PDB file of C-alpha atoms in Angstrom:
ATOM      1  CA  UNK A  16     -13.999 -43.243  12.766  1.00 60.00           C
ATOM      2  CA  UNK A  17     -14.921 -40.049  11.282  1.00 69.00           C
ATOM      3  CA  UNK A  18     -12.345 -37.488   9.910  1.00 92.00           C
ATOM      4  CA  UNK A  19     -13.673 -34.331  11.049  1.00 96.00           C
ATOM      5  CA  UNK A  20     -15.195 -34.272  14.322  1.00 97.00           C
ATOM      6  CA  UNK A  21     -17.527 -31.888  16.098  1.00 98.00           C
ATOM      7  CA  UNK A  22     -18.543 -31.371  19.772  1.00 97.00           C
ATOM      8  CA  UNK A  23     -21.006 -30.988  20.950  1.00 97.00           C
ATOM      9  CA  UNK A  24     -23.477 -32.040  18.053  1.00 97.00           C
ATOM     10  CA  UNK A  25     -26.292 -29.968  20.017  1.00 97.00           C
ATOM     11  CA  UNK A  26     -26.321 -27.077  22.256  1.00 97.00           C
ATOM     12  CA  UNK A  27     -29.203 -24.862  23.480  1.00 97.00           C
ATOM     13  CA  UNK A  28     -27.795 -21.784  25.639  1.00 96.00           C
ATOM     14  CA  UNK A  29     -29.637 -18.637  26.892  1.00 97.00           C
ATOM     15  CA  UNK A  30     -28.780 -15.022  25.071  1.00 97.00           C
ATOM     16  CA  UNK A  31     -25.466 -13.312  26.458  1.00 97.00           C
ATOM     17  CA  UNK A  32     -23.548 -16.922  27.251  1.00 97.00           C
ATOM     18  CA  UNK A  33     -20.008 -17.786  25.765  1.00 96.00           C
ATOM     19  CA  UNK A  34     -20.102 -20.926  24.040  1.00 96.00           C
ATOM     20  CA  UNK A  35     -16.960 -22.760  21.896  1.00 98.00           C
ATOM     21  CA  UNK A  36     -17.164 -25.448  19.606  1.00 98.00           C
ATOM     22  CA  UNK A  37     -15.069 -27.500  18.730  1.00 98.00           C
ATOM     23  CA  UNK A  38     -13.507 -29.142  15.643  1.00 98.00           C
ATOM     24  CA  UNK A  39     -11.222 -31.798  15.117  1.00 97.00           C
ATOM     25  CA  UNK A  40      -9.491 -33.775  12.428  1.00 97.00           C
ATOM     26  CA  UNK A  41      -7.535 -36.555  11.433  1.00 96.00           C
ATOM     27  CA  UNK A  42      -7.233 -36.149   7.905  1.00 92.00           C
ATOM     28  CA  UNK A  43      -4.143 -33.936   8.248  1.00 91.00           C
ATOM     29  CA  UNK A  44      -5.096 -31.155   6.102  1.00 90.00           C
ATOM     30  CA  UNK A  45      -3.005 -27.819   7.043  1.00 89.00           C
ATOM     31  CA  UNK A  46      -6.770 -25.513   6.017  1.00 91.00           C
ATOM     32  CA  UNK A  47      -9.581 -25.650   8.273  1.00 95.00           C
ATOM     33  CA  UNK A  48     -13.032 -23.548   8.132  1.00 96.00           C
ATOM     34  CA  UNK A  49     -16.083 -22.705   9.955  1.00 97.00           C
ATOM     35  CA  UNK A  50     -19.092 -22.142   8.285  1.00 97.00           C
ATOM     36  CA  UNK A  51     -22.568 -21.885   9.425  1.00 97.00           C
ATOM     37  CA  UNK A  52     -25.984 -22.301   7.859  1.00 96.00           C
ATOM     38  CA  UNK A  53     -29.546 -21.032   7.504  1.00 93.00           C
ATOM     39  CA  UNK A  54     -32.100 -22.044   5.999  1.00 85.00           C
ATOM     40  CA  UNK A  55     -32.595 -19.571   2.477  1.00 83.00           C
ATOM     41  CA  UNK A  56     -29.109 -19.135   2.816  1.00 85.00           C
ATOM     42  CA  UNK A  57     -26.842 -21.931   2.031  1.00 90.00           C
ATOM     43  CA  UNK A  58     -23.613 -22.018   3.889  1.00 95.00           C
ATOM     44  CA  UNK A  59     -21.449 -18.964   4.833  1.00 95.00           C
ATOM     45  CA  UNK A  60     -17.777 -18.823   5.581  1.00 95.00           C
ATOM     46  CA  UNK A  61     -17.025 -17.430   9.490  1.00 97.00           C
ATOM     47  CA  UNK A  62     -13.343 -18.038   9.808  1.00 96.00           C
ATOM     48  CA  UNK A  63     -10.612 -19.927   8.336  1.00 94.00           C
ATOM     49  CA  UNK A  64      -7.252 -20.688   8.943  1.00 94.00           C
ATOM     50  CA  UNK A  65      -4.421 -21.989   6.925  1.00 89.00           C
ATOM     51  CA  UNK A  66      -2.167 -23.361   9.451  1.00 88.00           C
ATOM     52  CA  UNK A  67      -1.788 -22.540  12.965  1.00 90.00           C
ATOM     53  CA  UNK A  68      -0.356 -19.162  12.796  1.00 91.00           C
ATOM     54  CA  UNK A  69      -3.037 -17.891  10.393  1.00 92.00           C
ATOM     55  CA  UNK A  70      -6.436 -16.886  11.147  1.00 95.00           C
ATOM     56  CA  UNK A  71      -8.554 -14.949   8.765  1.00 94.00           C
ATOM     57  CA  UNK A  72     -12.095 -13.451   8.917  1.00 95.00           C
ATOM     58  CA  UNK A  73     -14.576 -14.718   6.345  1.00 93.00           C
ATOM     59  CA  UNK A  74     -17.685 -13.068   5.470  1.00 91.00           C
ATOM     60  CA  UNK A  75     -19.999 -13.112   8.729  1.00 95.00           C
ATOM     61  CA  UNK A  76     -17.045 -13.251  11.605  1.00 96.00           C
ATOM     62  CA  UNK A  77     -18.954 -10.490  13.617  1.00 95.00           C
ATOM     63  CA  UNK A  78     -19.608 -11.631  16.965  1.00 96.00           C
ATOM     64  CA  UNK A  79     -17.859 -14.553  16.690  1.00 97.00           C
ATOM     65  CA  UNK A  80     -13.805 -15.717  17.617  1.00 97.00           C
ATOM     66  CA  UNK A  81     -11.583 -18.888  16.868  1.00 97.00           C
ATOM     67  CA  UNK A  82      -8.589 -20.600  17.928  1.00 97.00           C
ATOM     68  CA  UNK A  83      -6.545 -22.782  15.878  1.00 96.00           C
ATOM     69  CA  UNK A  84      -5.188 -24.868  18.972  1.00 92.00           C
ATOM     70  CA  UNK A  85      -3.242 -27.308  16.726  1.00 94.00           C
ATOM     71  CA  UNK A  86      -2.862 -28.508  13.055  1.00 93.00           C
ATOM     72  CA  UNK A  87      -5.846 -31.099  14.115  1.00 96.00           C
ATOM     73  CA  UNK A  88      -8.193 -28.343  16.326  1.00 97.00           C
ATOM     74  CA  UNK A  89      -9.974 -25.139  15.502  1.00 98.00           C
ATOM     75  CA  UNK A  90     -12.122 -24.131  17.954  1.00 98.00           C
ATOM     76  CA  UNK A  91     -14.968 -21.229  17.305  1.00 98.00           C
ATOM     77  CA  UNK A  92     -15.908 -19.297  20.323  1.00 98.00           C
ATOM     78  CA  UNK A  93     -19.754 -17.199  20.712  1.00 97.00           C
ATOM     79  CA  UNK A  94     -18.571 -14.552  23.300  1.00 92.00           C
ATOM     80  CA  UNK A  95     -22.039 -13.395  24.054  1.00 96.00           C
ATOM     81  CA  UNK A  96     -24.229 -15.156  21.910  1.00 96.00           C
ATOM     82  CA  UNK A  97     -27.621 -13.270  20.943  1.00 97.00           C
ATOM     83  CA  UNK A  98     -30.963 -15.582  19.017  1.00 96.00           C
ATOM     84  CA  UNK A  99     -29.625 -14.372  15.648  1.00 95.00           C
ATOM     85  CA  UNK A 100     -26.613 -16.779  15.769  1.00 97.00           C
ATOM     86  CA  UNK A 101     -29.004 -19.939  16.105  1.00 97.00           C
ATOM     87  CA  UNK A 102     -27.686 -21.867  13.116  1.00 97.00           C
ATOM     88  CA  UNK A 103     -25.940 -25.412  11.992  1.00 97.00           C
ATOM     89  CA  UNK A 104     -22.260 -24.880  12.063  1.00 98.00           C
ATOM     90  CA  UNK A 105     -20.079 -26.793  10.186  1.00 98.00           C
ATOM     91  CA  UNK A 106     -16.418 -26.996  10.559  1.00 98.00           C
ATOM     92  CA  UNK A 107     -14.023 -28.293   7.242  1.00 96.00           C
ATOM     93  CA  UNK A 108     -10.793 -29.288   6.253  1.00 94.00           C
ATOM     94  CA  UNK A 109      -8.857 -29.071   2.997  1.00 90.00           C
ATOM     95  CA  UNK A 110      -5.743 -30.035   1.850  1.00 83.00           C
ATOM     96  CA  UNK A 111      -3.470 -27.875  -0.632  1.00 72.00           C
ATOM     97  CA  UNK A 112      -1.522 -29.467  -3.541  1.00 64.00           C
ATOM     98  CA  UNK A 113       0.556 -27.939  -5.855  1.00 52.00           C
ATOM     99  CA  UNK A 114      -0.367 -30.038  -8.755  1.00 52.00           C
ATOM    100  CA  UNK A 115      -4.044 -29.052  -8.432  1.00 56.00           C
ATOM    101  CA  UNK A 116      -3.325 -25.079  -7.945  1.00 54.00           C
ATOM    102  CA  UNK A 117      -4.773 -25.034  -4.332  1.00 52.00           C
ATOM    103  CA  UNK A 118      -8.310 -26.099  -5.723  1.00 67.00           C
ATOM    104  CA  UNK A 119      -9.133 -28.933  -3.583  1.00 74.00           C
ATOM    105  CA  UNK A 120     -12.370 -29.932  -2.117  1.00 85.00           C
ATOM    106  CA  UNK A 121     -13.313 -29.223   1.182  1.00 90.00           C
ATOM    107  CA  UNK A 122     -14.118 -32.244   4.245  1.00 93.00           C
ATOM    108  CA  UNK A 123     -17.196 -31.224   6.709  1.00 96.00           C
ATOM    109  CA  UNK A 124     -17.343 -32.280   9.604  1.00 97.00           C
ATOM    110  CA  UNK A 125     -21.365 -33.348  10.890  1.00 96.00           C
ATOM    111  CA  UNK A 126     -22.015 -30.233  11.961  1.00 97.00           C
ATOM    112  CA  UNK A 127     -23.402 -28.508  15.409  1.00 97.00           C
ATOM    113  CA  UNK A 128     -26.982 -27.431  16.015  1.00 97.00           C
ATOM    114  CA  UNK A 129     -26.836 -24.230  17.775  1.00 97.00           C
ATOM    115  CA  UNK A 130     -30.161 -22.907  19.634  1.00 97.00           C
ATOM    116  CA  UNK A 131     -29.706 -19.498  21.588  1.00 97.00           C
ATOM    117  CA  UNK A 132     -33.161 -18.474  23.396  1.00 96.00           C
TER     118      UNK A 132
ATOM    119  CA  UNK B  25     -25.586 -10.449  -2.078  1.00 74.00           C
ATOM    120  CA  UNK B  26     -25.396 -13.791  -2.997  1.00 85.00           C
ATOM    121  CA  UNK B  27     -23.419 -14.981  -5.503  1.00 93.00           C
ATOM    122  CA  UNK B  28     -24.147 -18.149  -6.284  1.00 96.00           C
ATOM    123  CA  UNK B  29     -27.500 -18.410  -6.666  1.00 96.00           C
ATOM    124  CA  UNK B  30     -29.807 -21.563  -6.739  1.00 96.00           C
ATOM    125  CA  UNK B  31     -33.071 -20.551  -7.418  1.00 91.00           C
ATOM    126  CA  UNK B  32     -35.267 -23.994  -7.473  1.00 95.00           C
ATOM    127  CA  UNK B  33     -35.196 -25.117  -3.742  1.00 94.00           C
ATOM    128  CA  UNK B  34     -36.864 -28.127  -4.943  1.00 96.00           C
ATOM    129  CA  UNK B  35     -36.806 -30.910  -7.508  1.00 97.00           C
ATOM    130  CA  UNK B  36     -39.354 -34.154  -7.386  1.00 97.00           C
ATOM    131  CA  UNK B  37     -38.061 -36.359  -9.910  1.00 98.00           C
ATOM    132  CA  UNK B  38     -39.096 -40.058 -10.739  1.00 97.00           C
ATOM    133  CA  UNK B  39     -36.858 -42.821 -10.279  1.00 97.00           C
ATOM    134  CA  UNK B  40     -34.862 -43.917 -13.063  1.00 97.00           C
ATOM    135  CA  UNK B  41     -35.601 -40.399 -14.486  1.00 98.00           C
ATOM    136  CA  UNK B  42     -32.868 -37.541 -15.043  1.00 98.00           C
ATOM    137  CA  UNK B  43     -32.883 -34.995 -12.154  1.00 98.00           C
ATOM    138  CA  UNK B  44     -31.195 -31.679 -13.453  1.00 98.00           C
ATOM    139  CA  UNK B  45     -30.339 -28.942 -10.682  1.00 98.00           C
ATOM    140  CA  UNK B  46     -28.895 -25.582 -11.823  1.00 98.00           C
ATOM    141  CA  UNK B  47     -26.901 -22.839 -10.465  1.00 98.00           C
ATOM    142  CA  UNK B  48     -25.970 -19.144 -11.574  1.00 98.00           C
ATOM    143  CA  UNK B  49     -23.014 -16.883 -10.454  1.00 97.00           C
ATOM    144  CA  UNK B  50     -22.523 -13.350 -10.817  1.00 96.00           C
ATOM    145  CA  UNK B  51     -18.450 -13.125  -9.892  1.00 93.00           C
ATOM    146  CA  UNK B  52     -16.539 -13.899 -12.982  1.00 93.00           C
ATOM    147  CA  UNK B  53     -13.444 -14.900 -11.063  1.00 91.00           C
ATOM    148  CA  UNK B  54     -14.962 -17.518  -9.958  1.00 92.00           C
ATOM    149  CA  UNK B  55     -12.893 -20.590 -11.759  1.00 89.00           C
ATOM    150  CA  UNK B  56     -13.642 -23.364  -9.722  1.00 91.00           C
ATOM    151  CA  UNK B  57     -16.978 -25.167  -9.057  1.00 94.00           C
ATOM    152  CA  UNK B  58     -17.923 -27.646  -7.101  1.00 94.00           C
ATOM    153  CA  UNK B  59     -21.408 -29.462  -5.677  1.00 97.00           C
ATOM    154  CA  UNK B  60     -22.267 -31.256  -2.680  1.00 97.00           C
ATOM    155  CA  UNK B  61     -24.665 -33.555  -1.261  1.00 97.00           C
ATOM    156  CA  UNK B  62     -26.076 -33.550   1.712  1.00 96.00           C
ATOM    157  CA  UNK B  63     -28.241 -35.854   3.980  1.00 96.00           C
ATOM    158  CA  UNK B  64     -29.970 -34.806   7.346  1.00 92.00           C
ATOM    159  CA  UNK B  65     -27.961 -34.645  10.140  1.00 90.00           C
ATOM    160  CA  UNK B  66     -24.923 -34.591   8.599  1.00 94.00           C
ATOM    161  CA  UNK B  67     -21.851 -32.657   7.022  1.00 96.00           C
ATOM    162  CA  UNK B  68     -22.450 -31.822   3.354  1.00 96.00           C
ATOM    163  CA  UNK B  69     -20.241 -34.284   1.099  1.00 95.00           C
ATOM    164  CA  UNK B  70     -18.083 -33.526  -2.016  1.00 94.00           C
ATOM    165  CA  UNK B  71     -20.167 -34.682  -5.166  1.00 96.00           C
ATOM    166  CA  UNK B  72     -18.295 -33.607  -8.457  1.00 95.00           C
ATOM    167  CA  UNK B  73     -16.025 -30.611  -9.389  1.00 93.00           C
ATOM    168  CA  UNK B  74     -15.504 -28.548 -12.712  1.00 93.00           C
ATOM    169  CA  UNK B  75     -12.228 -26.356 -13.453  1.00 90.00           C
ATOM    170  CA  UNK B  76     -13.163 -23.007 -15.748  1.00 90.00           C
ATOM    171  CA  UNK B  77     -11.264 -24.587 -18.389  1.00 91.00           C
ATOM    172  CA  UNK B  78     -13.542 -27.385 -19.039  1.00 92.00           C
ATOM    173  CA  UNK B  79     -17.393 -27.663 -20.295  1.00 94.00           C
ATOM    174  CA  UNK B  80     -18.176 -30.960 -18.355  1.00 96.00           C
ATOM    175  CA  UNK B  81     -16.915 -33.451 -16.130  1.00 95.00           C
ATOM    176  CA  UNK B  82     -18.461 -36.901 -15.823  1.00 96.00           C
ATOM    177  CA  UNK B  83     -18.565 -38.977 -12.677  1.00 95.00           C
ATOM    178  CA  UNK B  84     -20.656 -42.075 -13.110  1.00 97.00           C
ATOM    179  CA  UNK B  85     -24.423 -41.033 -13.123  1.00 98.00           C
ATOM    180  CA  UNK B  86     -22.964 -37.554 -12.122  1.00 98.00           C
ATOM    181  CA  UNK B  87     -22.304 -35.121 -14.804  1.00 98.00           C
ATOM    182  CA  UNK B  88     -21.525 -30.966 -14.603  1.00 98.00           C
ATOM    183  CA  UNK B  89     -21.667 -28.586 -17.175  1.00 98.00           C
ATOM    184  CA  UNK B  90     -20.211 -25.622 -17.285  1.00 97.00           C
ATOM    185  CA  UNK B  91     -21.324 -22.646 -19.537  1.00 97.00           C
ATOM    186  CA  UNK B  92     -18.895 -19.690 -18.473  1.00 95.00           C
ATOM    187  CA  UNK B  93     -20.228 -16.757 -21.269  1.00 96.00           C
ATOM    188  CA  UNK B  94     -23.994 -17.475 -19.289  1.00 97.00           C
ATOM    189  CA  UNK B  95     -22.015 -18.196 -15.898  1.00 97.00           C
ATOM    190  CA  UNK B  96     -23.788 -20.904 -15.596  1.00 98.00           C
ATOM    191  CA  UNK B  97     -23.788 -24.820 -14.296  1.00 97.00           C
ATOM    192  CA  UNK B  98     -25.881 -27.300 -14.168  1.00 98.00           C
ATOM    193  CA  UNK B  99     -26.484 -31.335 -12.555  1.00 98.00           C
ATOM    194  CA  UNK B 100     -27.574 -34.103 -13.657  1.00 98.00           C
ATOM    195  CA  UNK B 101     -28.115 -37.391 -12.463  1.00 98.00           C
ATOM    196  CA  UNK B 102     -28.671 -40.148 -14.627  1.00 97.00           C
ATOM    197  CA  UNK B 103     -30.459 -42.413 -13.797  1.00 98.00           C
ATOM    198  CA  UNK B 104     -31.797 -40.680 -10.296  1.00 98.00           C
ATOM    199  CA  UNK B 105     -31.932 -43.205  -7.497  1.00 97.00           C
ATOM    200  CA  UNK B 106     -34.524 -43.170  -4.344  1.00 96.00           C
ATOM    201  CA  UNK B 107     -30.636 -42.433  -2.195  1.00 96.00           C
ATOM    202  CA  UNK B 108     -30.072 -39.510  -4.268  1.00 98.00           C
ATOM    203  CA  UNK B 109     -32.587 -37.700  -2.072  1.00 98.00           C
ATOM    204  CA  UNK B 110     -30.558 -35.056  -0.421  1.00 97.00           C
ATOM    205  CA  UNK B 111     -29.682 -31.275  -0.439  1.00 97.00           C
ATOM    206  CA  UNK B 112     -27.511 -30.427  -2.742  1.00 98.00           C
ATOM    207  CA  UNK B 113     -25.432 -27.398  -2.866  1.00 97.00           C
ATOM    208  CA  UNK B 114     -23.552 -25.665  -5.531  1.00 97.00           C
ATOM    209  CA  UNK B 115     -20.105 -24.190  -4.784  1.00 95.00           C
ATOM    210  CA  UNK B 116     -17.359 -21.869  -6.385  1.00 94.00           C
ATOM    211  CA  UNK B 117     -14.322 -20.807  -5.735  1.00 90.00           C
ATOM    212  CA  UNK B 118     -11.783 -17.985  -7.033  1.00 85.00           C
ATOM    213  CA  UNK B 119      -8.954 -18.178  -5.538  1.00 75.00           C
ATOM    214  CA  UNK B 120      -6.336 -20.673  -4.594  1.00 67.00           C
ATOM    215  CA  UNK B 121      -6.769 -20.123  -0.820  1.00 70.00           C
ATOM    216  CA  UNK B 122      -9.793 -22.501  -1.236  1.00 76.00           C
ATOM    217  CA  UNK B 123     -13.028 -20.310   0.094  1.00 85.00           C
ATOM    218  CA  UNK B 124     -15.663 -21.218  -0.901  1.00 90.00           C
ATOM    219  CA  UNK B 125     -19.068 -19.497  -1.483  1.00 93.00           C
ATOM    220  CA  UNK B 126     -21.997 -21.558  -1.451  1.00 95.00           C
ATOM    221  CA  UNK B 127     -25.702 -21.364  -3.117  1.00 95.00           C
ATOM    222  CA  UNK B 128     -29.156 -21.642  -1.111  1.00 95.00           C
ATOM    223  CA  UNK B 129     -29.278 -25.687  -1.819  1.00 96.00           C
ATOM    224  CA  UNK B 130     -32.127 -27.485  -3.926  1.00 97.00           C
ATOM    225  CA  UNK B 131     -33.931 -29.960  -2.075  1.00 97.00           C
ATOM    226  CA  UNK B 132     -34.088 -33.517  -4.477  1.00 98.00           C
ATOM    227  CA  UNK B 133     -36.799 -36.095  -3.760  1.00 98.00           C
ATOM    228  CA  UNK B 134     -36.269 -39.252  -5.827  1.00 97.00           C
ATOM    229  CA  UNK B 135     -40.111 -40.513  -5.994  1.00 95.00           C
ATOM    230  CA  UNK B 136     -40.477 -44.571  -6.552  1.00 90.00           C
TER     231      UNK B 136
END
């Protein structure tokens, strides 16, 4: 079974819908992340939490929202999604260790294909 | 403005052959590096890492290198194998909080 899970793995909605996805995880890493992709671009950092009483913005959070439900779920949440934020999202995990400073790599989950029209 | 920068998006390389992929950054806090791999329709995967305080790290056919004064890195796969055909994506990080910024990716084809 896969670590870090995704749902749904497609979705085409229609501008000015609210759409979540949804990320799950088994590996029991306290850091989670949601990143998305285009193509040019590489991957850029939406959200991330630490643990479930931390949310932070990362560099493109505009227009979108998250919810760290548990340890194991981060959900991220298009209020009223517009054709700019078609995109593959990933969602990732971490873990933090003393020993290594914090630098640890990150898990990704297999990633949503997101199609607004 | 990007910061990690990958400027070949591809790389055709024979098999059996070395592939060498290269990536520049800009932020000079940036002490921690990292690639990925990753195949279509799925999650990118954790290759190799280098810490700031090293030159190289070695990883099987995988090997970083790490030139800080040029701030740049570089990978190379020896020998390249046809399932070495992938995106790959360069990484950094400068901080312990573990963000990470990521370059544009450099398609690899591993011809027979």
């Amino acid at each position: 079974d896969a670590d870090v899970t995704q749902t749904p793995r497609n979705r085409i909605t229609k501008t000015g819908k609210r759409i979540m996805l949804e990320c799950s995880q088994t590996k029991g890493h306290d850091r989670m992340y949601w990143y998305r992709q285009d193509p040019g671009l590489g991957l850029r950092l939406i959200y991330y939490s630490f643990d479930v009483k931390d949310i932070n913005k990362g560099e493109i959070s505009d227009g979108y929202s998250v919810s760290r439900q548990a340890q194991a779920k981060f959900s991220l949440s298009l209020e009223s999604a517009i054709p700019n934020q078609t995109a593959l999202y990933f969602c990732a995990t971490s873990d933090f260790t003393r020993t290594s400073g914090g630098y640890n790599e990150q898990f990704f989950g297999p990633g949503t294909r997101l199609t607004v029209l | 403005d990007q910061q990690v920068k990958q400027n070949s998006p591809s790389l055709s390389v024979q098999e059996g052959r070395i592939s060498i992929l290269n990536c520049d950054y800009t932020n000079s806090m940036f002490d921690y590096f990292l690639w990925y791999k990753k195949y279509p329709a799925e999650g990118p995967t954790f290759l190799i890492s280098i810490s700031s305080i090293k030159d190289k790290n070695e990883d099987g056919r995988f090997t970083v290198f790490l030139n800080k004064s040029a701030k740049h890195l570089s990978l190379h796969i020896v020998p390249s194998q046809p399932g070495d055909s992938a995106v790959y994506f360069c990484a950094a990080s400068g901080d312990s909080w573990g963000k990470l910024q990521f370059g544009a990716g450099t398609q690899v084809v591993v011809t027979p």
